[in-house]
Coordinates of C-alpha atoms in Angstrom, one line a residue:
Chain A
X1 CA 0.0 0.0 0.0
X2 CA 2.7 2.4 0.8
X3 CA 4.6 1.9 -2.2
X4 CA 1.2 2.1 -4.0
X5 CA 0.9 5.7 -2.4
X6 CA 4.8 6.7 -3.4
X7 CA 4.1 5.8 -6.7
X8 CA 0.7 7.7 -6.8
X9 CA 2.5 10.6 -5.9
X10 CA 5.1 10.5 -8.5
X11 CA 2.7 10.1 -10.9
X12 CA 0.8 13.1 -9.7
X13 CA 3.5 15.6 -9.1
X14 CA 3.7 17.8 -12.2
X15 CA 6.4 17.8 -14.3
X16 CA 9.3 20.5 -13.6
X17 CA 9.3 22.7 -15.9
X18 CA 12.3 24.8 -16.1
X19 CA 11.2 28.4 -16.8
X20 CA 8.4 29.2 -14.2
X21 CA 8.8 31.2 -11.8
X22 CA 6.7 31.3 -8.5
X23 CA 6.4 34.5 -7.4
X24 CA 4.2 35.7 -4.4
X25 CA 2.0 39.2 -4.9
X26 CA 0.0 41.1 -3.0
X27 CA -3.8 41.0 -3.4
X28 CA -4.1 44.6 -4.9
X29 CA -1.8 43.7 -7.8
X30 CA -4.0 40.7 -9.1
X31 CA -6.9 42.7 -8.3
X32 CA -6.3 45.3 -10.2
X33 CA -6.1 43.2 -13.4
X34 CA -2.2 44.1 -13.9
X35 CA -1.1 40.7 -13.3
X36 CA -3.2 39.1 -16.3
X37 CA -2.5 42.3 -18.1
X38 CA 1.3 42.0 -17.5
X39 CA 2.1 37.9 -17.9
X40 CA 1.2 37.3 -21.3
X41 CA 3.9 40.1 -22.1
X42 CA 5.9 38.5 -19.7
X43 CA 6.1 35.3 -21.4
X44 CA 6.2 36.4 -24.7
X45 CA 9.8 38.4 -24.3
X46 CA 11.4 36.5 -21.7
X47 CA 9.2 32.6 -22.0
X48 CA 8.8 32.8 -18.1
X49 CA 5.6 31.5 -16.9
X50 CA 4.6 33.3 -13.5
X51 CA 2.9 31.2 -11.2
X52 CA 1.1 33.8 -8.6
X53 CA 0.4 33.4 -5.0
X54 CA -1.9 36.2 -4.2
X55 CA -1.7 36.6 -0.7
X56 CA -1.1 39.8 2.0
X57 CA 2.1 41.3 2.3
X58 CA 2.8 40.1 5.6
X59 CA 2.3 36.3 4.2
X60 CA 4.0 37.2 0.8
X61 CA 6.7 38.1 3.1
X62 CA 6.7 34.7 5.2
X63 CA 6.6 32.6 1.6
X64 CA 10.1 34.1 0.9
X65 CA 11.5 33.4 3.8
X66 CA 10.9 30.1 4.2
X67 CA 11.9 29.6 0.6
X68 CA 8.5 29.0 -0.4
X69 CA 8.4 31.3 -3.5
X70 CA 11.4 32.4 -5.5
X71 CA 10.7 35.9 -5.3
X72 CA 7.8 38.5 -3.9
X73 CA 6.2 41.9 -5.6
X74 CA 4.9 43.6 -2.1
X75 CA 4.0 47.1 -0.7
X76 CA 5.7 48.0 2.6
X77 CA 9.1 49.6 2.3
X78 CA 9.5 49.6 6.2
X79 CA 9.1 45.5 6.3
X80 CA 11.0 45.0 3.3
X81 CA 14.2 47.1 4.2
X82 CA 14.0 44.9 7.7
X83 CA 13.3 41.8 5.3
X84 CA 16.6 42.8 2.8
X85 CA 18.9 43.4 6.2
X86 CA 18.1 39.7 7.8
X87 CA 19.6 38.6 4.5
X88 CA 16.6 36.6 3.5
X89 CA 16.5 38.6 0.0
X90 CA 19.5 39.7 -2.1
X91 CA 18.0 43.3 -2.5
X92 CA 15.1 45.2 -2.8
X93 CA 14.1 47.0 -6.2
X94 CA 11.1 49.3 -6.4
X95 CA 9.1 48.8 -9.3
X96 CA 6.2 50.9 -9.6
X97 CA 3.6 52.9 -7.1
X98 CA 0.0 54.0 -7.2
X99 CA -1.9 55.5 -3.9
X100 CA -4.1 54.5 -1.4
X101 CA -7.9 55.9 -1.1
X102 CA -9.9 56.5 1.8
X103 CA -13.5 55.2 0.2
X104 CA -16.9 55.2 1.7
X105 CA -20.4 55.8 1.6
X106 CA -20.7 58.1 -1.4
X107 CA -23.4 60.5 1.5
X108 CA -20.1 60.6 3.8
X109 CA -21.9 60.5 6.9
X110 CA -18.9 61.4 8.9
X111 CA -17.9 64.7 6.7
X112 CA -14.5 62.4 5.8
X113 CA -14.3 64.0 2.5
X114 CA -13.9 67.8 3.7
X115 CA -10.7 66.9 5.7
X116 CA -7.7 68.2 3.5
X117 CA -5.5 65.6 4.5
X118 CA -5.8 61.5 5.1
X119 CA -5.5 61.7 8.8
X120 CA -8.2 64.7 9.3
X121 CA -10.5 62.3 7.1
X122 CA -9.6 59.2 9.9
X123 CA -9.9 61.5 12.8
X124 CA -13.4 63.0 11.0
X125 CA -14.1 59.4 11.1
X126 CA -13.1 58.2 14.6
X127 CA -14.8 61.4 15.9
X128 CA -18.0 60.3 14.1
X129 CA -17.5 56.8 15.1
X130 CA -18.2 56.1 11.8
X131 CA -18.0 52.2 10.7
X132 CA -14.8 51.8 9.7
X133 CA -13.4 48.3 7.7
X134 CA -9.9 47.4 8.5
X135 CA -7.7 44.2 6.9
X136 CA -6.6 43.7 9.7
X137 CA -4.1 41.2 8.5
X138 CA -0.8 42.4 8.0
X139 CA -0.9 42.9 4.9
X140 CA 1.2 45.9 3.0
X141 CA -2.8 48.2 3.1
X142 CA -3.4 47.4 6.7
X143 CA 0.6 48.5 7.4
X144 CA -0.2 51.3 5.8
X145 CA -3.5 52.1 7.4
X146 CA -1.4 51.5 11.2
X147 CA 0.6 54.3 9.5
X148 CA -2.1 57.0 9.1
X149 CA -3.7 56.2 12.6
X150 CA -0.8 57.1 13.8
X151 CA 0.0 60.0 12.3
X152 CA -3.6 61.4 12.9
X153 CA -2.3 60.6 16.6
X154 CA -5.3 57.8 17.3
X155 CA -5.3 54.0 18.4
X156 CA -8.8 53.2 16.7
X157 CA -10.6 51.0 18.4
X158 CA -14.5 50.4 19.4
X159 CA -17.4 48.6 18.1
X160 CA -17.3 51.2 14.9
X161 CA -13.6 49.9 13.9
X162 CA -14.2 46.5 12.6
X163 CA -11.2 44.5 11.8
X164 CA -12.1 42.0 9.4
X165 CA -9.0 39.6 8.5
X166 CA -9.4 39.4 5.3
X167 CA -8.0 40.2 1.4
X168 CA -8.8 43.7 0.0
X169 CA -11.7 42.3 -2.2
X170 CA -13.4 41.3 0.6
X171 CA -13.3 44.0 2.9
X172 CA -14.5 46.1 0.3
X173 CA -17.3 44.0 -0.2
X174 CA -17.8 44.2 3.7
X175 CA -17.4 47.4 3.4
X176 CA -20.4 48.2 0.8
X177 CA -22.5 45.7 2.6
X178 CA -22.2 47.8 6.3
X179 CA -22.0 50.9 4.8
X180 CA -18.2 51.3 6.1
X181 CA -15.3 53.7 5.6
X182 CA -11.9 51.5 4.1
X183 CA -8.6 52.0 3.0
X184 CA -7.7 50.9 -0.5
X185 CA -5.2 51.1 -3.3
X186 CA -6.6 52.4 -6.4
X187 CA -6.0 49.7 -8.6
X188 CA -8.2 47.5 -6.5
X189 CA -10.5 49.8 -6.4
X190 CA -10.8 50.4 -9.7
X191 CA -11.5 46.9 -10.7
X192 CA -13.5 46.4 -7.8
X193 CA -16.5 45.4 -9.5
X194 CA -18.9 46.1 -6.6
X195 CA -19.1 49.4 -5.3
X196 CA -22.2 51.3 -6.1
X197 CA -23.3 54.0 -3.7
X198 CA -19.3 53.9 -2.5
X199 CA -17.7 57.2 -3.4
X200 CA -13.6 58.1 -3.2
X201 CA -13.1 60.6 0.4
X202 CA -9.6 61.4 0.7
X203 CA -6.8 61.0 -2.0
X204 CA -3.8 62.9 -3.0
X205 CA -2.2 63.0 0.8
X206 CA 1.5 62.5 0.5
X207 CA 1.3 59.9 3.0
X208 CA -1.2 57.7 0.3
X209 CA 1.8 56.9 -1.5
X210 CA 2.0 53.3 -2.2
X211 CA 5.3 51.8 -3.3
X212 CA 5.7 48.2 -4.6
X213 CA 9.0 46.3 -4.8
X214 CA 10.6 43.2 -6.0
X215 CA 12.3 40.8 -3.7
X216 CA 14.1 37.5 -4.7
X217 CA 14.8 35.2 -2.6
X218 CA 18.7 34.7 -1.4
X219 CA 19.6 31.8 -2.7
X220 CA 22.2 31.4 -0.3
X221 CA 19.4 30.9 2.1
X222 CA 17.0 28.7 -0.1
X223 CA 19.5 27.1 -2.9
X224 CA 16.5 25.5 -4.4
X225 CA 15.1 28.7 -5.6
X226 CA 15.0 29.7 -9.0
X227 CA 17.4 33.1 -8.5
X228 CA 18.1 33.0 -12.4
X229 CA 15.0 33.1 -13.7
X230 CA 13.9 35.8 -10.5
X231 CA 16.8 38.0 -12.0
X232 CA 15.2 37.8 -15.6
X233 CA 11.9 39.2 -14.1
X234 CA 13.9 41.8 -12.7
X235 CA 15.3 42.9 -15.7
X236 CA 12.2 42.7 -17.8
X237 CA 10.0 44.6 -14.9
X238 CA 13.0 47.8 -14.5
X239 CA 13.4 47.8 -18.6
X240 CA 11.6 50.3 -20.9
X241 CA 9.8 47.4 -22.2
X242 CA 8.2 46.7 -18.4
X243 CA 7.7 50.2 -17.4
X244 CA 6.1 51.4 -20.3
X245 CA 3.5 47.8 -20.5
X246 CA 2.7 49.1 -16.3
X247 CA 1.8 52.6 -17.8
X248 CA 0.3 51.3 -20.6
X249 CA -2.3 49.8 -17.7
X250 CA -5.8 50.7 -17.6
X251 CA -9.2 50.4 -16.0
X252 CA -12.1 52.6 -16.6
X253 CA -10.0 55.4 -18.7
X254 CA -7.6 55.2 -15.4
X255 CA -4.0 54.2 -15.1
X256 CA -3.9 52.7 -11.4
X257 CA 0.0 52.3 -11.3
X258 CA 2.9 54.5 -12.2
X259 CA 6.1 52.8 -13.2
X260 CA 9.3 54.4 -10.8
X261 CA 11.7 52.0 -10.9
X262 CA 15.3 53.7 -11.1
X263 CA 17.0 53.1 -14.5
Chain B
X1 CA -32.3 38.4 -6.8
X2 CA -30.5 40.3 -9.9
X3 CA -27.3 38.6 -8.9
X4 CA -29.2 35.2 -8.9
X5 CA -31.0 35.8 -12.5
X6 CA -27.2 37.4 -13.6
X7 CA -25.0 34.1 -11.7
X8 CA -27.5 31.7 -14.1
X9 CA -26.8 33.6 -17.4
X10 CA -23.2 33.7 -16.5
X11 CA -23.2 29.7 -15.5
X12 CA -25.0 29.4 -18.8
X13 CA -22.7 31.3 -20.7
X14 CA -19.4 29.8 -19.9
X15 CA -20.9 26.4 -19.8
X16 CA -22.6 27.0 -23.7
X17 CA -19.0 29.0 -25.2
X18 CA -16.5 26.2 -23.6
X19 CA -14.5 28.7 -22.0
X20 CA -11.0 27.5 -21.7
X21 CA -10.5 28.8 -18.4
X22 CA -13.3 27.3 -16.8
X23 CA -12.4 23.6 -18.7
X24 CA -9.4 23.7 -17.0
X25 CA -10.4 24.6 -13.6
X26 CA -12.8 22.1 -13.5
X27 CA -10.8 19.3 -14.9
X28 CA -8.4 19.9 -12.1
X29 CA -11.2 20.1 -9.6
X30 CA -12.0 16.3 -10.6
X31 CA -8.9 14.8 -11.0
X32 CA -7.9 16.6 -7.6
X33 CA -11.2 15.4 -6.0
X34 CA -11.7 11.9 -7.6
X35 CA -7.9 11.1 -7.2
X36 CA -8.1 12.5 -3.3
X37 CA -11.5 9.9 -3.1
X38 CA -10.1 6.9 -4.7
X39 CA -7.0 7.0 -2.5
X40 CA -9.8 7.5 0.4
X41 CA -11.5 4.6 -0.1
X42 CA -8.3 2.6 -1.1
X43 CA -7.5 3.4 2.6
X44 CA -11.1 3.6 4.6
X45 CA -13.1 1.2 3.4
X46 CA -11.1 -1.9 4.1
X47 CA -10.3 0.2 7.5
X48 CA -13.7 0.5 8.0
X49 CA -14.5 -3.2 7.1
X50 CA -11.8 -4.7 9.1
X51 CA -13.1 -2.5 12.4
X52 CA -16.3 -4.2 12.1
X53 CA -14.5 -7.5 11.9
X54 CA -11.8 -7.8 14.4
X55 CA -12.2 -6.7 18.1
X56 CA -9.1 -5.2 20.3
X57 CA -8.9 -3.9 23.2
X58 CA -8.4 -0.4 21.5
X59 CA -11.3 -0.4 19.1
X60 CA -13.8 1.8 20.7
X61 CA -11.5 4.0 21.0
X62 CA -10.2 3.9 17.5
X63 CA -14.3 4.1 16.4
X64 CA -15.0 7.3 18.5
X65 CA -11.8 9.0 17.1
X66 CA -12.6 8.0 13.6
X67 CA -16.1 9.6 14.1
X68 CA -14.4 12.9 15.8
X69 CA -12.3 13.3 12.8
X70 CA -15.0 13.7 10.6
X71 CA -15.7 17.2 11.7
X72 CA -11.6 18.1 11.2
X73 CA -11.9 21.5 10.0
X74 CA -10.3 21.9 6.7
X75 CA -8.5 24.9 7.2
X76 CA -6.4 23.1 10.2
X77 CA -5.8 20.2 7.8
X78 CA -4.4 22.7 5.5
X79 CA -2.4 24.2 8.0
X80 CA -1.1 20.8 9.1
X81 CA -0.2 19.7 5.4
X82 CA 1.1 23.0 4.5
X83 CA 3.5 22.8 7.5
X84 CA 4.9 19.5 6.6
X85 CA 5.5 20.5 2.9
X86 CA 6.8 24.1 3.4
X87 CA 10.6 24.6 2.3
X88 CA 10.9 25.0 6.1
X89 CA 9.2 21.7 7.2
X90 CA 10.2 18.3 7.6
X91 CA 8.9 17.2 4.0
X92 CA 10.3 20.5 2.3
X93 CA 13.0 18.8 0.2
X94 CA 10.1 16.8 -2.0
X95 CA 8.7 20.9 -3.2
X96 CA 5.3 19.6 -3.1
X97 CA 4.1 22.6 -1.7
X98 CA 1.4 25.1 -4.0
X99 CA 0.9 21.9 -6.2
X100 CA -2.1 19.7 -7.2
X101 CA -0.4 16.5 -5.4
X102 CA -0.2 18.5 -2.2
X103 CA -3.8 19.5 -2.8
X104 CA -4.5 15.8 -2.9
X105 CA -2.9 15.1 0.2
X106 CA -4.9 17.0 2.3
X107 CA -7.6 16.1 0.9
X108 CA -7.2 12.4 1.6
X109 CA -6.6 13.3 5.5
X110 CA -10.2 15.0 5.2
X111 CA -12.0 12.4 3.5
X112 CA -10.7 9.2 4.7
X113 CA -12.3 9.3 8.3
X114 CA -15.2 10.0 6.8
X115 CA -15.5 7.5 4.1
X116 CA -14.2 4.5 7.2
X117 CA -16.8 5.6 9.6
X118 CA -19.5 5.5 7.4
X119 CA -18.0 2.4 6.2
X120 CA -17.9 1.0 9.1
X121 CA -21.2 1.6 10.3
X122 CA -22.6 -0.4 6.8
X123 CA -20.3 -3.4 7.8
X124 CA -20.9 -3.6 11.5
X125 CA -24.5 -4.4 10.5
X126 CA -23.9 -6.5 7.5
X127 CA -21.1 -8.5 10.0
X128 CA -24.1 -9.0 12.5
X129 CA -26.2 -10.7 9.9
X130 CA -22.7 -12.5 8.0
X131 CA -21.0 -13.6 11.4
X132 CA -22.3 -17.1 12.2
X133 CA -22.0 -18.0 8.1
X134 CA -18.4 -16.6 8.0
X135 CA -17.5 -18.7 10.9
X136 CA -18.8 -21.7 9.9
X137 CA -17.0 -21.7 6.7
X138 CA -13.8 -21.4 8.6
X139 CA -13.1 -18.1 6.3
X140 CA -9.7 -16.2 7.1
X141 CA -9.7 -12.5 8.4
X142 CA -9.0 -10.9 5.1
X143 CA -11.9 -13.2 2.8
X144 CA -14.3 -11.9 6.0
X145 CA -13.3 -8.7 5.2
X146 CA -13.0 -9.0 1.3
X147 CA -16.7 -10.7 1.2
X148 CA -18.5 -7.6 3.6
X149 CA -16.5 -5.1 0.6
X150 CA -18.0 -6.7 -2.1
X151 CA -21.8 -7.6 -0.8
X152 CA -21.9 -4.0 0.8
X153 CA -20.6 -2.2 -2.2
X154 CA -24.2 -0.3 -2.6
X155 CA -23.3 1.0 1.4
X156 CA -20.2 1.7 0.4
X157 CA -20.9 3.8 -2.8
X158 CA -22.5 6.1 -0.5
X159 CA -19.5 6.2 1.4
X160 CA -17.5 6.8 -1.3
X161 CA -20.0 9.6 -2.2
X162 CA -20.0 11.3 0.7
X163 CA -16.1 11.8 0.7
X164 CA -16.3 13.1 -2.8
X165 CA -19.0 15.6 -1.9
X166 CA -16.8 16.5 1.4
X167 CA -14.0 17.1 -1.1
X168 CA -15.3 18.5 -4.0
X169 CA -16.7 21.8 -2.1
X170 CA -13.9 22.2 -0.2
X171 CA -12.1 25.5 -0.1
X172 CA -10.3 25.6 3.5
X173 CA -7.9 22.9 3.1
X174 CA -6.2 23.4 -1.0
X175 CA -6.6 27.6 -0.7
X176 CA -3.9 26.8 1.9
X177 CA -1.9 23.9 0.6
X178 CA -2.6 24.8 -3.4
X179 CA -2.3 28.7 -3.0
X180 CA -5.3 29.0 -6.1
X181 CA -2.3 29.6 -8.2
X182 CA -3.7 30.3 -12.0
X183 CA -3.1 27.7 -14.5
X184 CA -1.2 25.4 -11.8
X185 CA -3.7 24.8 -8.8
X186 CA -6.8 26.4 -9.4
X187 CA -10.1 24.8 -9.2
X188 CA -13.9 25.5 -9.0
X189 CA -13.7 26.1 -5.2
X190 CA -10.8 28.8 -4.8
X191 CA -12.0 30.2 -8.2
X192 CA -14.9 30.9 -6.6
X193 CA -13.6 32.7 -3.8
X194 CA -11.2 34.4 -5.4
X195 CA -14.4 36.2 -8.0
X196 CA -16.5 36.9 -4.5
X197 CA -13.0 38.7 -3.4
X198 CA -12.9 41.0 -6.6
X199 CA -16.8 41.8 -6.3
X200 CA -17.9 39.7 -9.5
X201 CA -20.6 38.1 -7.4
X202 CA -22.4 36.9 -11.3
X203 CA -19.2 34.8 -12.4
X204 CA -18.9 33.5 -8.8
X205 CA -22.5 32.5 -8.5
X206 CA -21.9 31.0 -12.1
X207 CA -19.0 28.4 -10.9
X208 CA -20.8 27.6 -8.3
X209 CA -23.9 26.4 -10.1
X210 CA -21.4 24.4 -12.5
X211 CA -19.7 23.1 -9.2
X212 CA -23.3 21.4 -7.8
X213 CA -23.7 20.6 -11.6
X214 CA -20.5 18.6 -11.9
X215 CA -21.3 17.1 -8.2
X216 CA -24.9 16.1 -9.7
X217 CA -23.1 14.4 -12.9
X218 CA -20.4 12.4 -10.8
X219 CA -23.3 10.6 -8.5
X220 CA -25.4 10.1 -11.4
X221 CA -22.5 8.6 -13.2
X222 CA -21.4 6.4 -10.5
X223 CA -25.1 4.8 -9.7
X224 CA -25.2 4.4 -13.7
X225 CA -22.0 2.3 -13.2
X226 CA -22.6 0.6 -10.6
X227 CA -26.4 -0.2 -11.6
X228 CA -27.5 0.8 -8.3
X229 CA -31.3 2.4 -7.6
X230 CA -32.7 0.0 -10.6
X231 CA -36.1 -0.8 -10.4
X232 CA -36.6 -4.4 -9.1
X233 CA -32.7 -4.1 -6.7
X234 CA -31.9 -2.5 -3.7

């Protein structure tokens, strides 16, 4: 029986091919649409086929150190920096930004919208104890979210801050559903194909600004990784080629993400 | 109700064009499922049987666990598999990890107490009735055992059943251990999840009316088979 299992399993496990790459992103980059926009472009000039995890950036984070992806695409320079000095990347290459939105209830209950800056629309909303939707799991958003509380000088909690665990998708669908204030990127948003009677609050704040970066894996840590082929995606994503196809990206008339990366 | 009238156009739609996307997906979902059911049975039924048959000191015991592990929740199953397989884990080195075949494994840990205990329940009966025959004939532990398989096989399609329909809906377990990568891991279930994420509530509500579909067509297939529920049998 057990060899009957072994053999089941070798039958079953795929066969490797040599040119994919698994690379862990965070939600808002698949939910945008720039991931199927991008990978068909990907494999026609450098043959890669991209095998995504879409997970938080916390968790993208956790796949690369244990080795479990051979590179991550995430959102929270602060984590990565820390990630790139415990060695468990080779370096850390920024690759495009967009912003992040404070979105709501398009009648604004809690006057969010008048507030000149992202914190005065948080603190119109803690004031108002407005319902507010958090992600509440770690991800490179809900970092960034910490970030504005703090620099509106609060520690929200309460029974109108509701911390909901889960991808940006969802907590924009929770969001519509309670009639909540959340925090998102604007590509997500964009694509988000469920927001009627949801209206944009607060954008344009310096302290929006959303950058994403590359990270592969060190293969000194993980020598299984493909660091190679993690290299090639590098290349392609800081070329003209790469920056110019991210541009090129758009929903509703919109371009969600601006290509930075440094030539 | 818009969503519900919008999910059926969208179920009909893919279904009626053959997308290629949703071919795949699917495809996966049953050779994921069926392969996770088959190695299942291969391991629960004669588990089942053979409980039914043989007494030990420990087999009350064994029962009531059996019967606890049926409510397992798949999302600790996941975490458990995923462990083992992660780069970091003891079984890192095979890079089974975000693959169909670790998708299968956890999948057999979830159905397989499931398809013994009801398994067993079928056989303990059947044994009650076969017993004093059995013994007579002098039969050996593993023909007792092979002849309560084969003359319970109607119970034990339902057993068989019921793991694929604990399998097929799953999304706990392989969102975990699969990672609903597209075009390597990606079937009905996480599919569905993932279209309720980005807000397209019509293309969710459309797999999942394929997924009860497909879960329709499998039992009908297998009674077919197995020529069970024919007038004049039972």
């Amino acid at each position: 029986m057990i060899r009957l299992l072994l053999l089941l399993l070798l039958l079953l496990a795929p066969p490797a091919r040599a040119e994919t790459l698994r690379l862990a992103v965070t939600t808002s980059f698949d939910n945008s649409g720039l991931a199927d926009h991008l990978r068909p472009l990907i494999r026609a000039d450098t043959g890669l086929d991209l095998q995504l995890l879409v997970v938080g950036t916390g968790q993208a984070l956790r796949l690369a150190r244990a080795g479990d992806v051979d590179a991550a695409l995430v959102h929270a320079p602060d984590a990565e920096r820390a990630f790139v000095a415990e060695g468990h990347a080779t370096r850390r290459t920024p690759v495009m930004s967009n912003d992040f939105l404070i979105v709501g209830p398009a009648d604004d209950p809690a006057g969010a919208a008048d507030a000149p800056t992202a914190s005065g629309a948080l603190r119109a909303i803690a004031t108002a104890r407005a319902p507010f939707v958090s992600r509440g799991d770690d991800s490179g958003t809900h970092k960034a979210e910490m970030r504005l509380w703090a620099a509106a000088g609060l520690a929200p909690e309460g029974a109108w801050y509701r911390a909901t665990g889960s991808g940006m998708g969802a907590a924009l669908n929770t969001a519509r559903a309670m009639g909540a204030y959340v925090l998102t990127d604007r590509g997500s948003w964009l694509a988000f194909g469920n927001r009627d009677g949801m209206a944009v609050l607060s954008e344009g704040d310096p302290l929006l600004h959303n950058q994403y970066s590359f990270l592969p894996v060190n293969p000194e840590r993980h020598p299984h990784v493909a660091a190679e082929v993690a290299a090639r995606l590098e290349a392609w994503l800081v070329s003209a080629r790469g920056q110019a196809a991210i541009d090129a990206y758009e929903v509703g008339g919109e371009a969600p993400f601006t290509a930075n990366a440094r030539p | 109700m818009g969503d519900f009238l919008a999910g059926l156009a969208e179920a009909g739609r893919l279904v009626a064009t053959l997308d290629p996307d949703l071919v795949e997906i699917t495809l996966r979902s049953l050779r994921v499922t069926l392969t996770a059911v088959a190695i299942g049975c291969a391991l629960g039924l004669p588990l089942g049987a053979w409980l039914a048959v043989r007494r030990f000191r420990f087999r009350r015991a064994v029962i009531a666990a059996l019967n606890a592990l049926i409510g397992l929740p798949p999302v600790v199953v996941g975490l458990a598999v995923y462990l083992l397989l992660s780069r970091d884990g003891p079984l890192g080195v095979l890079g089974l990890l975000f693959t169909p075949t670790a998708m299968i494994v956890a999948q057999v840990v979830i159905v397989t107490p499931l398809v013994a205990s009801i398994a067993h329940q079928a056989m303990r009966d059947l044994w009650a009735d076969y017993h004093d025959l059995l013994i007579s004939l002098n039969a050996t532990r593993s023909q007792r055992v092979a002849t309560l398989l084969w003359d319970g096989r109607r119970a034990l399609l339902t057993a068989g059943l019921a793991g694929f329909g604990r399998a097929i809906g799953e999304v706990g377990a392989i969102m975990i251990v699969g990672g609903n990568i597209d075009g390597a891991t990606r079937v009905l279930t996480t599919a569905i999840a993932l279209e309720t994420g980005r807000g397209d509530f019509a293309l969710a509500l459309g797999l999942g009316l394929i997924l009860v579909a497909l879960s329709l067509v499998v039992s009908g297939t297998t009674h077919w088979i197995l020529r069970t529920e024919r007038a004049g049998r039972w």
